[in-house]
N, CA and C of each residue as an Amber inpcrd file, in Angstrom:
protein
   675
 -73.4920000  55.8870000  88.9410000 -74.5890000  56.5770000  88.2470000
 -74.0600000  57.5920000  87.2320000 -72.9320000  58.3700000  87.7550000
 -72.4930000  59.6020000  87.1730000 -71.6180000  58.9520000  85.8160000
 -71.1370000  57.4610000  85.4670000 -70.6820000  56.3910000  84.2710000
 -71.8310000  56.6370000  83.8350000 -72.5660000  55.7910000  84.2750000
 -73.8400000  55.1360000  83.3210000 -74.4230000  56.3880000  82.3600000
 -74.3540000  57.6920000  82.6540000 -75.2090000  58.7530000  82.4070000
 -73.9810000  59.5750000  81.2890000 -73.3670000  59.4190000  81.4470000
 -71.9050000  59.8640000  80.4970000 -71.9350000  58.7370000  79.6030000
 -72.0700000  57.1160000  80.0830000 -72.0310000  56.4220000  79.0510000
 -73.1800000  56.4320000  77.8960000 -74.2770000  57.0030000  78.0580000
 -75.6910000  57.3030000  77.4560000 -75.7850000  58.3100000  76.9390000
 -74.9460000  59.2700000  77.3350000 -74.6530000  60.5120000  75.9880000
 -73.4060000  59.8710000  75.2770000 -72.5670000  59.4140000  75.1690000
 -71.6940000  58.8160000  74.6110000 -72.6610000  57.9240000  73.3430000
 -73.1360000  57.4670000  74.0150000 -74.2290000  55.9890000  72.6930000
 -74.8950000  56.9840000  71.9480000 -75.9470000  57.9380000  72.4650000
 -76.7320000  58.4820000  72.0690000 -76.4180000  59.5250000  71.0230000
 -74.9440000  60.3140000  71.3400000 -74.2380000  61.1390000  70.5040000
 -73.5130000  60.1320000  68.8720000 -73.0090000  58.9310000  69.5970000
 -72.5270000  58.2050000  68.2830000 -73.9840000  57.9290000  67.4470000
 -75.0600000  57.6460000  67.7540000 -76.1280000  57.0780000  67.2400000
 -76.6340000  58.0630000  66.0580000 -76.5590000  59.7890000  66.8120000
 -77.1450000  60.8060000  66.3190000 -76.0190000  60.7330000  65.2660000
 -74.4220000  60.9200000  65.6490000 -73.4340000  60.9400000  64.3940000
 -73.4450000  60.0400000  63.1000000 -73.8980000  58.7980000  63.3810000
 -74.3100000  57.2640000  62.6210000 -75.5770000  58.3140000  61.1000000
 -75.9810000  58.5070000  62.1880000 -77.5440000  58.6370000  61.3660000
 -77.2300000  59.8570000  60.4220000 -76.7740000  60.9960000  60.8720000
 -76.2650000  61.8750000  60.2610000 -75.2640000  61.5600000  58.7980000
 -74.4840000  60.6890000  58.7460000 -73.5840000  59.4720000  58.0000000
 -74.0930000  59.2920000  56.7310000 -75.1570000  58.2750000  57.1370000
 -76.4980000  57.3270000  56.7900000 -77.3250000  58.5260000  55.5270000
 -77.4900000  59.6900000  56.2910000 -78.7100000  60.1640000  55.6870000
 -78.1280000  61.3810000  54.7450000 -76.5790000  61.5000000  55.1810000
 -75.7020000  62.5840000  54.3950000 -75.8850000  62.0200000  52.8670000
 -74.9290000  61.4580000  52.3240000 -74.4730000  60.7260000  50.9530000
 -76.1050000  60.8870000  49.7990000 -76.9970000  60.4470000  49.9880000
 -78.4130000  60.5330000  49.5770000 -78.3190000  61.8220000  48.8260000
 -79.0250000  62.0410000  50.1500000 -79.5170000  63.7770000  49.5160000
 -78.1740000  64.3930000  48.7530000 -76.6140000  64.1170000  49.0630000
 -75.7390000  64.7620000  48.0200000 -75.8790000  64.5060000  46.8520000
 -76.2800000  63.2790000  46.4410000 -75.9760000  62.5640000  45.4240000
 -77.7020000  62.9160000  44.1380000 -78.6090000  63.3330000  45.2130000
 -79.5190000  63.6610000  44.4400000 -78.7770000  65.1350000  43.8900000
 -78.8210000  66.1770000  44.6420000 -78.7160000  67.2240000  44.5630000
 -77.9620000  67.7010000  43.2700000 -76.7770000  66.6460000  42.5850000
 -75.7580000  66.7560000  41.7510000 -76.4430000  66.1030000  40.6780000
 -77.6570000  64.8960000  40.8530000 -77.4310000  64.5640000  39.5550000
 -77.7210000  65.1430000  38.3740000 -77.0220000  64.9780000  37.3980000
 -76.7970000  65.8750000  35.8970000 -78.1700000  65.2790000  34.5890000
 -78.4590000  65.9370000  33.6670000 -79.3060000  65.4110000  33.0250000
 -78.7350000  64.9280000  32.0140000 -79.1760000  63.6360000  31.4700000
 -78.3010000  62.8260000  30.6110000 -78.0970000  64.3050000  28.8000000
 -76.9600000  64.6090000  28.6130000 -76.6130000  65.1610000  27.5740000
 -77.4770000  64.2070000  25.9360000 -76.7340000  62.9780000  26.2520000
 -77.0880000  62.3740000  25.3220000 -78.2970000  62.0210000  24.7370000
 -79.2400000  61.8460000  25.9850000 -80.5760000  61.5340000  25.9350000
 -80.8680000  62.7650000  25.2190000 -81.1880000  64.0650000  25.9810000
 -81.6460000  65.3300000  25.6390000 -81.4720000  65.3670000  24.0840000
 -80.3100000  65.0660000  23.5060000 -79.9880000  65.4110000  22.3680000
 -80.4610000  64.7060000  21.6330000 -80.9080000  63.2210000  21.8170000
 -81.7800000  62.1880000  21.0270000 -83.1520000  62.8760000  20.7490000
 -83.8120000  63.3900000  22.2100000 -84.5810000  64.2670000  21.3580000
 -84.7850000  65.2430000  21.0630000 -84.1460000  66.0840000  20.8170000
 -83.7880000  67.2730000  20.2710000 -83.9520000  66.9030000  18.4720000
 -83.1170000  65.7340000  18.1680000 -82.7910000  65.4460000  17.1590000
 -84.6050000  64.9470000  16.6500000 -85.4290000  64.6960000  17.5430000
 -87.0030000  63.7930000  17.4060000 -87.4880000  65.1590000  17.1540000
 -87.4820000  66.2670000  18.0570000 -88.1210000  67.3580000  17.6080000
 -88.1590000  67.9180000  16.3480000 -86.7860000  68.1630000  15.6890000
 -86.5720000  69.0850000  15.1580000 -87.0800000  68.4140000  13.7630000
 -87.4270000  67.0240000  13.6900000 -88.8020000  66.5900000  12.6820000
 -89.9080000  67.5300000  12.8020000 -90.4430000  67.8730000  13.1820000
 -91.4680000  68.6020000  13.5340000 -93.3000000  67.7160000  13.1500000
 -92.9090000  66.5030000  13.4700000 -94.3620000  65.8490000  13.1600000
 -95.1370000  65.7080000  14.6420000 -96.0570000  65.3010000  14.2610000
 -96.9020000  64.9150000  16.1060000 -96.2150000  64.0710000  16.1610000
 -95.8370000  62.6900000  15.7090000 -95.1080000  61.5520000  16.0730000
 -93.7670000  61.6710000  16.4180000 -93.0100000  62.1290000  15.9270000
 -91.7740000  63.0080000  16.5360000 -91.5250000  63.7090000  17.7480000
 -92.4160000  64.7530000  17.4870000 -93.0320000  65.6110000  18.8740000
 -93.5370000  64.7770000  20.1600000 -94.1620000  63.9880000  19.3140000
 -94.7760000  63.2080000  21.2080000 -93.2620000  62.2180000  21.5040000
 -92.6360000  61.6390000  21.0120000 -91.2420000  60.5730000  21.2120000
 -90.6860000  61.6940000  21.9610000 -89.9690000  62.5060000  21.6490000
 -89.0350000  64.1320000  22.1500000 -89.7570000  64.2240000  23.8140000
 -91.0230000  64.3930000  23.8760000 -91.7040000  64.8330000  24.5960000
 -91.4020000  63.6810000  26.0430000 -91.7420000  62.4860000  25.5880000
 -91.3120000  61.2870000  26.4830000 -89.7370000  61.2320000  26.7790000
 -88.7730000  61.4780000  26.0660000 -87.4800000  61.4490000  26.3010000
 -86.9650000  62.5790000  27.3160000 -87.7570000  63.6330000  27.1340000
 -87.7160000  64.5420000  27.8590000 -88.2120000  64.8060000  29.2050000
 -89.3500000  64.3960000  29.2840000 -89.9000000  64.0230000  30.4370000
 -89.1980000  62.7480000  31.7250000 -88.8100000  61.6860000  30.9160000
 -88.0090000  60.8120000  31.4230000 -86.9110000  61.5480000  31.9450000
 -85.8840000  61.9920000  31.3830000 -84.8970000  62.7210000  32.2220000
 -85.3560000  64.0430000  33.2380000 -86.6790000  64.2930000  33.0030000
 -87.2750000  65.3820000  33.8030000 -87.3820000  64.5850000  35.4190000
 -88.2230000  63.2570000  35.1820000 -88.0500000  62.5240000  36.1840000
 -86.5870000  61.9010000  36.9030000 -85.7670000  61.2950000  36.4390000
 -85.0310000  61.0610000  36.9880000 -84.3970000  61.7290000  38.0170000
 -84.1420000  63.2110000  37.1390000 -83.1480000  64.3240000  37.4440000
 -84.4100000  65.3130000  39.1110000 -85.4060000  64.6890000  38.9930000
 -86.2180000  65.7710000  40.3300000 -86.7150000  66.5560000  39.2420000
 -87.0010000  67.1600000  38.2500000 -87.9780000  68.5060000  37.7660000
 -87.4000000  69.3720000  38.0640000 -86.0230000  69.6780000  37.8920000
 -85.0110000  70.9850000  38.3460000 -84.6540000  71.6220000  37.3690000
 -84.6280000  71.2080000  35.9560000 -83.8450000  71.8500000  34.8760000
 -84.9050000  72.8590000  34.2990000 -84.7770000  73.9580000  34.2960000
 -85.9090000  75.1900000  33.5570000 -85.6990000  74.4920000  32.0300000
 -84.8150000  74.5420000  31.3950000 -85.0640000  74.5170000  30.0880000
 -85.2360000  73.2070000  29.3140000 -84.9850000  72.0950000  30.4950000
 -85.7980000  70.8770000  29.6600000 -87.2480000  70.4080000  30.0030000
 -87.5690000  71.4820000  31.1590000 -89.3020000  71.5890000  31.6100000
 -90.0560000  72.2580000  30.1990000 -88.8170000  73.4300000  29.9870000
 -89.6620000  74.1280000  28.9280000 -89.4080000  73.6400000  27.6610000
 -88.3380000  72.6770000  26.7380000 -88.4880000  72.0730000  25.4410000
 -89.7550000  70.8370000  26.1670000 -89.6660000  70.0900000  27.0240000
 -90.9140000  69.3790000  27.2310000 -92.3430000  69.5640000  26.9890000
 -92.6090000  71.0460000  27.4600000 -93.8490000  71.9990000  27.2040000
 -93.7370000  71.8920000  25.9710000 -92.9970000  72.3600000  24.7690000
 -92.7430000  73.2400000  24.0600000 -93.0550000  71.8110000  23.0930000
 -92.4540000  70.4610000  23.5100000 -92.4330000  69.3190000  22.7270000
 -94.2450000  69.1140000  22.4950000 -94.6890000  68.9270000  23.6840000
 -96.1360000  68.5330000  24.0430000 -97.1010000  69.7550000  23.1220000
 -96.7630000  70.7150000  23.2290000 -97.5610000  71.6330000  22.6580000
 -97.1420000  71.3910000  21.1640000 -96.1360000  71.9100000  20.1190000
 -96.2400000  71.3090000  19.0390000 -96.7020000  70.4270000  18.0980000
 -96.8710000  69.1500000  19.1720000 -97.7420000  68.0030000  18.9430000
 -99.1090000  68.2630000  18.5590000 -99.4760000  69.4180000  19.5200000
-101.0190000  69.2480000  19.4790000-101.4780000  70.4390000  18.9120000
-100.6060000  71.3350000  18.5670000-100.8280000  72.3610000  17.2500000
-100.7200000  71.8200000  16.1590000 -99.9350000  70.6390000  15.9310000
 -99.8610000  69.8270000  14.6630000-100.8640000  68.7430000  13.9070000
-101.6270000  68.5670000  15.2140000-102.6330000  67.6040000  15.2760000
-104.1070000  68.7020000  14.9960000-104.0010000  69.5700000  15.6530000
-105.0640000  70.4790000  15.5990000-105.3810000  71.9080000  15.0760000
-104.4600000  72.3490000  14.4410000-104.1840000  73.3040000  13.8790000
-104.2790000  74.2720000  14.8620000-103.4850000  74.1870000  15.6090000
-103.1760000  74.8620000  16.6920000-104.8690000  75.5770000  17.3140000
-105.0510000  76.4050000  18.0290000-106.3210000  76.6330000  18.7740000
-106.4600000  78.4660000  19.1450000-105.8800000  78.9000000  19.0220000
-105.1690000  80.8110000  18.6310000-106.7090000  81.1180000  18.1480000
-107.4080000  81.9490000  19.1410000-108.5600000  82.5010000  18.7230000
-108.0550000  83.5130000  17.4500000-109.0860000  82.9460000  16.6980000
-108.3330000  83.9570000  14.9820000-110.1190000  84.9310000  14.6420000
-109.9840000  86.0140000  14.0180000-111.3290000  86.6480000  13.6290000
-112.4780000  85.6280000  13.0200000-111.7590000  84.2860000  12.5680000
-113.1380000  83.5880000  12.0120000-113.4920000  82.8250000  12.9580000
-112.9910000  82.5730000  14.7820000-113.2250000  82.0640000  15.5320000
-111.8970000  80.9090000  16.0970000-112.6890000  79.6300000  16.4540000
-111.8980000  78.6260000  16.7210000-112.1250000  77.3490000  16.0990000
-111.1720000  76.6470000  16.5910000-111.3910000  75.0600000  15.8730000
-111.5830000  74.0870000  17.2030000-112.4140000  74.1520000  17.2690000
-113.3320000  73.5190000  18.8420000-113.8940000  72.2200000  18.2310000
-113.4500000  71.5430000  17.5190000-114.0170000  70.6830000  17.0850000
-114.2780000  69.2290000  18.4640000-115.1980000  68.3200000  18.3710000
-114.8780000  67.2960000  19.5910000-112.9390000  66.0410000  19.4410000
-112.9070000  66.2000000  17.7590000-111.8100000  65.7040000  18.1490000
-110.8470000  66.4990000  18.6540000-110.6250000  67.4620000  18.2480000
-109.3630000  68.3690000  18.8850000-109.4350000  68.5090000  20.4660000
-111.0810000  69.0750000  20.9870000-111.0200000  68.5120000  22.0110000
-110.7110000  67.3290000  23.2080000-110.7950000  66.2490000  22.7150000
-109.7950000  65.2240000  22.9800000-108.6050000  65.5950000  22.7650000
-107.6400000  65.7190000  21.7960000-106.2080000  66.0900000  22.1650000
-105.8530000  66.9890000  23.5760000-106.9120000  68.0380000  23.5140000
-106.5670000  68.6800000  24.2380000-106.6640000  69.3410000  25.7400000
-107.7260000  67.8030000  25.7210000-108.3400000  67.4330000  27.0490000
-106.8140000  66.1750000  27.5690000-106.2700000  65.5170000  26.4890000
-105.6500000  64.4750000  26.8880000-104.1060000  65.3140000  27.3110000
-103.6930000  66.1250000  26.9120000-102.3550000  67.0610000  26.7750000
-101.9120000  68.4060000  26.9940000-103.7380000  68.7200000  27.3500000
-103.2030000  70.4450000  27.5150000-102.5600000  70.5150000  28.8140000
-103.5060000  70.1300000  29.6870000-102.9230000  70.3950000  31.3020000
-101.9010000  70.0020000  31.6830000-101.2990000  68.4540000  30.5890000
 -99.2630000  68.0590000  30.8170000 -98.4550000  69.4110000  30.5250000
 -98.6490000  69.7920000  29.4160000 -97.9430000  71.0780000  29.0080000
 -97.9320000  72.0360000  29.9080000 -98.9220000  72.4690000  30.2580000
 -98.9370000  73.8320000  31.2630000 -98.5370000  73.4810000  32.6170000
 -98.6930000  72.4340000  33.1170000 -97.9960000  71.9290000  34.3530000
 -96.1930000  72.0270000  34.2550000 -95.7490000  71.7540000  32.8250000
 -94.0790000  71.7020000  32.7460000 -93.7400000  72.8010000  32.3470000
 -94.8970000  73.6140000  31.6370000 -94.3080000  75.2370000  31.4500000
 -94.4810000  75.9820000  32.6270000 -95.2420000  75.4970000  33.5640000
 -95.4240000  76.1600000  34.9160000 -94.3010000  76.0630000  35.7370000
 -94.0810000  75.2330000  35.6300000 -93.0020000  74.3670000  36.5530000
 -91.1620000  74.9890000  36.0210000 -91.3430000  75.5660000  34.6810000
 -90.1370000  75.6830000  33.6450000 -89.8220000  77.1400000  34.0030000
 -90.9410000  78.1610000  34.1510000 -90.5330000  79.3870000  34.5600000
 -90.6080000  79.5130000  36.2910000 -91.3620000  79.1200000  37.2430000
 -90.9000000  78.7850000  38.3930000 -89.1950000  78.1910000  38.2520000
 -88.7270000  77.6520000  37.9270000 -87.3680000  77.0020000  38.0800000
 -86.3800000  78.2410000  37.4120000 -86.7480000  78.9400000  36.2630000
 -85.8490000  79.8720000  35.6290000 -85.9450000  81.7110000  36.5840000
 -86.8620000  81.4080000  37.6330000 -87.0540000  82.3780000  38.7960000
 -87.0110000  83.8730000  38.0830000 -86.0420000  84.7130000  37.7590000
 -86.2660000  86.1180000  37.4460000 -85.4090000  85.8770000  36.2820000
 -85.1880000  85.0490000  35.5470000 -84.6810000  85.1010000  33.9870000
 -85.4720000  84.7420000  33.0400000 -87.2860000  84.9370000  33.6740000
 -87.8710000  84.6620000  32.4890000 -87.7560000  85.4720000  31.0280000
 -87.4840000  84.6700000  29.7690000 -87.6280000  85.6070000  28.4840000
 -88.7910000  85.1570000  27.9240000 -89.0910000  85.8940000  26.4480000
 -90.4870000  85.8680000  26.0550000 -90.3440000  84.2880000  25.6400000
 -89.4710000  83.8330000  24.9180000 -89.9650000  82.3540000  24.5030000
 -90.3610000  81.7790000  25.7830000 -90.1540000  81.5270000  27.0480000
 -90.5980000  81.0610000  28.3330000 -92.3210000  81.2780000  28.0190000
 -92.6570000  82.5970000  28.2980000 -93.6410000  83.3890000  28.3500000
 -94.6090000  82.7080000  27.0630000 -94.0380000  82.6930000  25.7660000
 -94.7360000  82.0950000  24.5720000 -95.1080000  80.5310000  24.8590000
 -94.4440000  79.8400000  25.9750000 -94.4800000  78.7120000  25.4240000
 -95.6170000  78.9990000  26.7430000 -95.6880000  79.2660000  27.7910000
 -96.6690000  78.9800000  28.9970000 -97.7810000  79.0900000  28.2550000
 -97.7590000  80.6490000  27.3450000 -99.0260000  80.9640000  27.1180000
 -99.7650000  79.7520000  26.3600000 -99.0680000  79.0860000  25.3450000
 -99.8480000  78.3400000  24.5960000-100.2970000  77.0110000  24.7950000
 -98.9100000  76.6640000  26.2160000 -99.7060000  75.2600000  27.0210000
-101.1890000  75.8070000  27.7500000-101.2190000  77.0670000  28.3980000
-102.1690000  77.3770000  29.0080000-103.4570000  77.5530000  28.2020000
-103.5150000  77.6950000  27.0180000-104.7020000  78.2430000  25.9000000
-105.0920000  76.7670000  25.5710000-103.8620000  75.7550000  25.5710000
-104.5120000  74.2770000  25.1440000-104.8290000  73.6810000  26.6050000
-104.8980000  74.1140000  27.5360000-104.8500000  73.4750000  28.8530000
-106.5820000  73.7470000  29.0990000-107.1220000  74.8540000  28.5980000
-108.5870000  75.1990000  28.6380000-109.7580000  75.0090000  27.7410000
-108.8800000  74.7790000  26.5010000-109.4970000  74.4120000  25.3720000
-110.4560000  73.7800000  25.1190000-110.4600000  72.4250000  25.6960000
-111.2500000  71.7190000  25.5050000-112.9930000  71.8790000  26.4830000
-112.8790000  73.3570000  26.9110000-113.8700000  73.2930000  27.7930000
-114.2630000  74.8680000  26.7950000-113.8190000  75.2270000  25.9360000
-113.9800000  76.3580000  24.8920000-113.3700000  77.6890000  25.4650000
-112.9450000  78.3320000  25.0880000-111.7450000  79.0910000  24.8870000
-113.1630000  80.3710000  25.0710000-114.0430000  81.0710000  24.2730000
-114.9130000  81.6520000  23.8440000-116.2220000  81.5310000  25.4050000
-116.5610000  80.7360000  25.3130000-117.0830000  79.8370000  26.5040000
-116.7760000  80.4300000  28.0940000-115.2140000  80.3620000  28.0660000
-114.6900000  80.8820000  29.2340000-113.7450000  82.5440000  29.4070000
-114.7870000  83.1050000  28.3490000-113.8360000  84.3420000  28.4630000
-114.0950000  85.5900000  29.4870000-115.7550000  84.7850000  29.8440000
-116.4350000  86.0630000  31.2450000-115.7930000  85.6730000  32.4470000
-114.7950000  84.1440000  32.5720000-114.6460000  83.7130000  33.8150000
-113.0770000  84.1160000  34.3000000-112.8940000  83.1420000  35.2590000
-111.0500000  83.5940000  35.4770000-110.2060000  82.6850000  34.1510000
-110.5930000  82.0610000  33.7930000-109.9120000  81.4670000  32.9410000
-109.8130000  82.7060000  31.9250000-110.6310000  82.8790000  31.5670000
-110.5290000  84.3790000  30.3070000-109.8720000  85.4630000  30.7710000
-110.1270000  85.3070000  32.2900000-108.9940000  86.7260000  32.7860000
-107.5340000  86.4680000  32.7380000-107.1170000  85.4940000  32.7270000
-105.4600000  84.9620000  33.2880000-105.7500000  85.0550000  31.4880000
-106.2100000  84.5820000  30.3660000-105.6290000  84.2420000  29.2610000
-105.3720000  86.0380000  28.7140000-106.2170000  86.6490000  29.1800000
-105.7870000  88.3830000  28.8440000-104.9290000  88.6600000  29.1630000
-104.6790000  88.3480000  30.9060000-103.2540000  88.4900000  31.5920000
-102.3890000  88.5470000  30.8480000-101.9960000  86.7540000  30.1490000
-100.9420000  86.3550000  29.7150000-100.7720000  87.1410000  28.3480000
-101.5990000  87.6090000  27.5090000-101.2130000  88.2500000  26.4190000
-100.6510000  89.6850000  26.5740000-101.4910000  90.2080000  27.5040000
-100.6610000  91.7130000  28.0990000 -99.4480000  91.3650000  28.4770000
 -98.9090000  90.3610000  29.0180000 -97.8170000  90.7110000  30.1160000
 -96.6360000  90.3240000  28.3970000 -97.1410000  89.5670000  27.4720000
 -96.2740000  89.3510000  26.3520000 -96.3010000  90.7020000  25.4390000
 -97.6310000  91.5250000  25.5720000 -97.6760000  92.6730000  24.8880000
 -96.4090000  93.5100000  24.8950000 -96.5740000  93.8910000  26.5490000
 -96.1880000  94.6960000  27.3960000 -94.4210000  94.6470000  27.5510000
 -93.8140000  93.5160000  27.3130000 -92.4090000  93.1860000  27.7730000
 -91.6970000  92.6830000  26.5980000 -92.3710000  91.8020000  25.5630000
 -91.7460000  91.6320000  24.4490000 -93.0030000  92.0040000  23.6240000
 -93.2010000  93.0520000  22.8800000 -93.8400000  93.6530000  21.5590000
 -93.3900000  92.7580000  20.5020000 -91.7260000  92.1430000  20.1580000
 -91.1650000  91.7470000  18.9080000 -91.5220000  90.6330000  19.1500000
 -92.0550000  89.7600000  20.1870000 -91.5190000  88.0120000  20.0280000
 -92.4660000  87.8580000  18.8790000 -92.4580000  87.1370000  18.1060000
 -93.2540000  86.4390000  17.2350000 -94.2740000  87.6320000  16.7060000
 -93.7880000  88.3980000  16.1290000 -94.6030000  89.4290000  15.4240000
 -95.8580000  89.8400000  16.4220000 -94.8960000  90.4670000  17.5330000
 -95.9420000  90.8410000  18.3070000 -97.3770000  90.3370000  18.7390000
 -96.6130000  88.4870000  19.1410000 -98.1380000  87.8640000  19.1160000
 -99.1040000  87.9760000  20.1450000 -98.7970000  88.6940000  21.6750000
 -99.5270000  89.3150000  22.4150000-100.3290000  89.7920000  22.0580000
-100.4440000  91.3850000  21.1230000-101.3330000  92.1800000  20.7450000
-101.9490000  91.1240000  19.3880000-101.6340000  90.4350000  19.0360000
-102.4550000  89.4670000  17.5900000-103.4070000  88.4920000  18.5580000
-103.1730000  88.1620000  19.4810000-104.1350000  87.5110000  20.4940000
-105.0170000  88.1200000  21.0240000-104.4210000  89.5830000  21.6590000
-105.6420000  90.1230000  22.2100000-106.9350000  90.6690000  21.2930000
-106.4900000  91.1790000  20.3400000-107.1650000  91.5930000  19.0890000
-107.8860000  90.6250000  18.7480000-107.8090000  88.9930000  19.1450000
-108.5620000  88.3900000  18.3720000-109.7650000  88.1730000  19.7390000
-109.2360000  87.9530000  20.3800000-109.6700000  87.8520000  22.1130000
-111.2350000  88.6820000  21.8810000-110.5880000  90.0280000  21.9560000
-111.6360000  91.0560000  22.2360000-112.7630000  90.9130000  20.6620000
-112.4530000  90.3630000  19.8400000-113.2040000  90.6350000  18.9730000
-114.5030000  89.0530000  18.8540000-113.5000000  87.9960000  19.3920000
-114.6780000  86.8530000  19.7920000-115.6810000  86.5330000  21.3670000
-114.4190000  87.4640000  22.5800000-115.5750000  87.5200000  23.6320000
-116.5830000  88.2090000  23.7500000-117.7770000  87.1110000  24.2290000
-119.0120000  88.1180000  24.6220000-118.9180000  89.0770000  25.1480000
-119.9220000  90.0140000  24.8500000-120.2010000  91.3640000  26.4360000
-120.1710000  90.9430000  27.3330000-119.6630000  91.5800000  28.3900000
-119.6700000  92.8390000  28.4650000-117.6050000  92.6150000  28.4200000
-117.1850000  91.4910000  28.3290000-115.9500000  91.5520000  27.8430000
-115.2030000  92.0500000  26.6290000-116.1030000  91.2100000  25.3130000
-116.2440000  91.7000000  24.2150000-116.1300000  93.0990000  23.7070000
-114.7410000  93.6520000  22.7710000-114.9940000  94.8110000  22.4360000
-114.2990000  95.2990000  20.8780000-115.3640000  95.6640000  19.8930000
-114.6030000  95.9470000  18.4650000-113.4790000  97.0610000  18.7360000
-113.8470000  97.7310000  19.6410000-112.8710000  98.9070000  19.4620000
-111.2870000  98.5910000  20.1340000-111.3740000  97.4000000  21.1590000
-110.1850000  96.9760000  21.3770000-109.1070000  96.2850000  20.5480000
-110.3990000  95.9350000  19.7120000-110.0090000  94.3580000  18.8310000
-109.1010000  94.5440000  17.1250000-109.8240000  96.2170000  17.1800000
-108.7620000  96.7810000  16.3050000-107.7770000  97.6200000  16.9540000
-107.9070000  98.1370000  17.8950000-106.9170000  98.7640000  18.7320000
-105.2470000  97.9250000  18.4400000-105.7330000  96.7120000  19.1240000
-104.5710000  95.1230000  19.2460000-104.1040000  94.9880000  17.8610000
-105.2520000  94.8560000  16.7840000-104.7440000  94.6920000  15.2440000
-103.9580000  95.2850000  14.7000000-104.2800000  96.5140000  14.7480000
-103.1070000  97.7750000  14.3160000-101.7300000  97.4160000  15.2010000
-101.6470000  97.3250000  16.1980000-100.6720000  97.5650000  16.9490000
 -99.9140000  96.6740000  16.7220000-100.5230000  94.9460000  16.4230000
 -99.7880000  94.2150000  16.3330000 -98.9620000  94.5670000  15.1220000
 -99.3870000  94.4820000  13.8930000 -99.5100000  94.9850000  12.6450000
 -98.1880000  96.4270000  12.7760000 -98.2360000  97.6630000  13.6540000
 -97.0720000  98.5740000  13.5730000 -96.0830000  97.9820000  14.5650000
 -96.1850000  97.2570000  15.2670000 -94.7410000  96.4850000  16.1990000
 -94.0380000  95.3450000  15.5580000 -95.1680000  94.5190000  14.7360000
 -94.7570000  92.9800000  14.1880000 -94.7440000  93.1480000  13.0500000
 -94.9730000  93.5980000  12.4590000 -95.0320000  93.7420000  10.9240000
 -96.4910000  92.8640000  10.2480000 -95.8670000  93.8000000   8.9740000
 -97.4550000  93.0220000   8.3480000 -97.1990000  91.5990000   7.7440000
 -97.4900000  90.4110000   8.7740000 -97.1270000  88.9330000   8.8790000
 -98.8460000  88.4220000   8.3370000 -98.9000000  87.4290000   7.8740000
-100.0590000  86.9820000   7.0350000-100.8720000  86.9930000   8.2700000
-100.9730000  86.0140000   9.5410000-101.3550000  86.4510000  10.7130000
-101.7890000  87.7720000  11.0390000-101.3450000  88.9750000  11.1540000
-101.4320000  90.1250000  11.7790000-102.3570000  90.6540000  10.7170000
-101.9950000  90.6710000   9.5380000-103.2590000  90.9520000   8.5170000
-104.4670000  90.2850000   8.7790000
């Protein structure tokens, strides 16, 4: 009895060692794999056309190695975002609440019913992965997948709800930490923000508050005027 019972941790221990073997090599081999250089750089080279047709090719090349590789690399989550969004600022003249309003048109809406929420899912995903090294281009690019991610349900529309609260969020927290990125485009957003939301959100006195400010941090950029 006292064999048989020694011989059954004996099997049972090689079985557990087997499997351990078996299931090692895998997971190493994910863990390492690298993102193709070459690919990346194919579209890099698609981007830096700067057309929608360009932009969306870049965008797929990018994404493809996003897949392969697991969704681990911060900064090809964020040229992915960054690809996808270009596209559809190019297509739509971008969507940046401006003092004469928006461009809500039904086609743009389609673009941006078809592409906003890809973008903000890989810019989401791009500063989650870059953990406490977010910089403002990170921050610029979330914000603007996130502004086309709502768009199509109106920007103006949703400014009493949480959607209008997170899009204030995101311009303060760009106000607040980078003033210089892009001519202080935090405060050029909020300024436009406060001057197209309804009451009791809605406010002129904020809306030049943001203008000026953008205007003495960013300079006087055709925008900020």
């Amino acid at each position: 009895m006292v064999r048989i019972a020694l011989l059954c941790i004996f099997v049972a221990h090689a079985s557990a060692l087997g499997r351990k073997k078996k299931n090692g090599p895998s997971v190493k081999v994910a863990a390492v794999l690298a993102v193709d250089k070459k690919a990346v750089a194919k579209g890099d080279a698609l981007f830096k056309k700067r057309t929608a047709q360009s932009c969306d090719a870049a965008a797929k090349i990018y994404e493809a190695e996003l897949e392969r590789t697991g969704y681990a690399d911060a900064e090809l989550l964020l040229k992915a975002a960054d690809a996808v969004n270009t596209a559809m600022r190019i297509r739509t003249n971008s969507n940046t609440i401006t003092i004469d309003g928006t461009v809500e048109t039904p086609a743009n809406k389609a673009v941006w019913k078809k592409d906003g929420q890809r973008a903000y899912d890989l810019a989401a995903k791009g500063l989650k992965a870059l953990d406490k090294k977010v910089d403002a281009r990170a921050l610029g690019i979330r914000f603007d997948a996130f502004m086309f991610s709502c768009s199509h349900k109106s920007l103006v529309k949703q400014a009493l709800t949480g959607t209008g609260t997170a899009y204030k969020k995101m311009g303060e927290e760009l106000q607040a930490k980078h003033p210089r990125y892009d001519g202080d485009v935090g405060s050029a957003v909020l300024a436009c923000f406060y001057h197209v939301a309804p009451w009791p959100v809605g406010s002129p006195k904020k809306a030049i508050q943001n203008a000026r400010k953008a205007v003495q941090r960013g300079g006087a950029t055709l925008r900020n005027l």
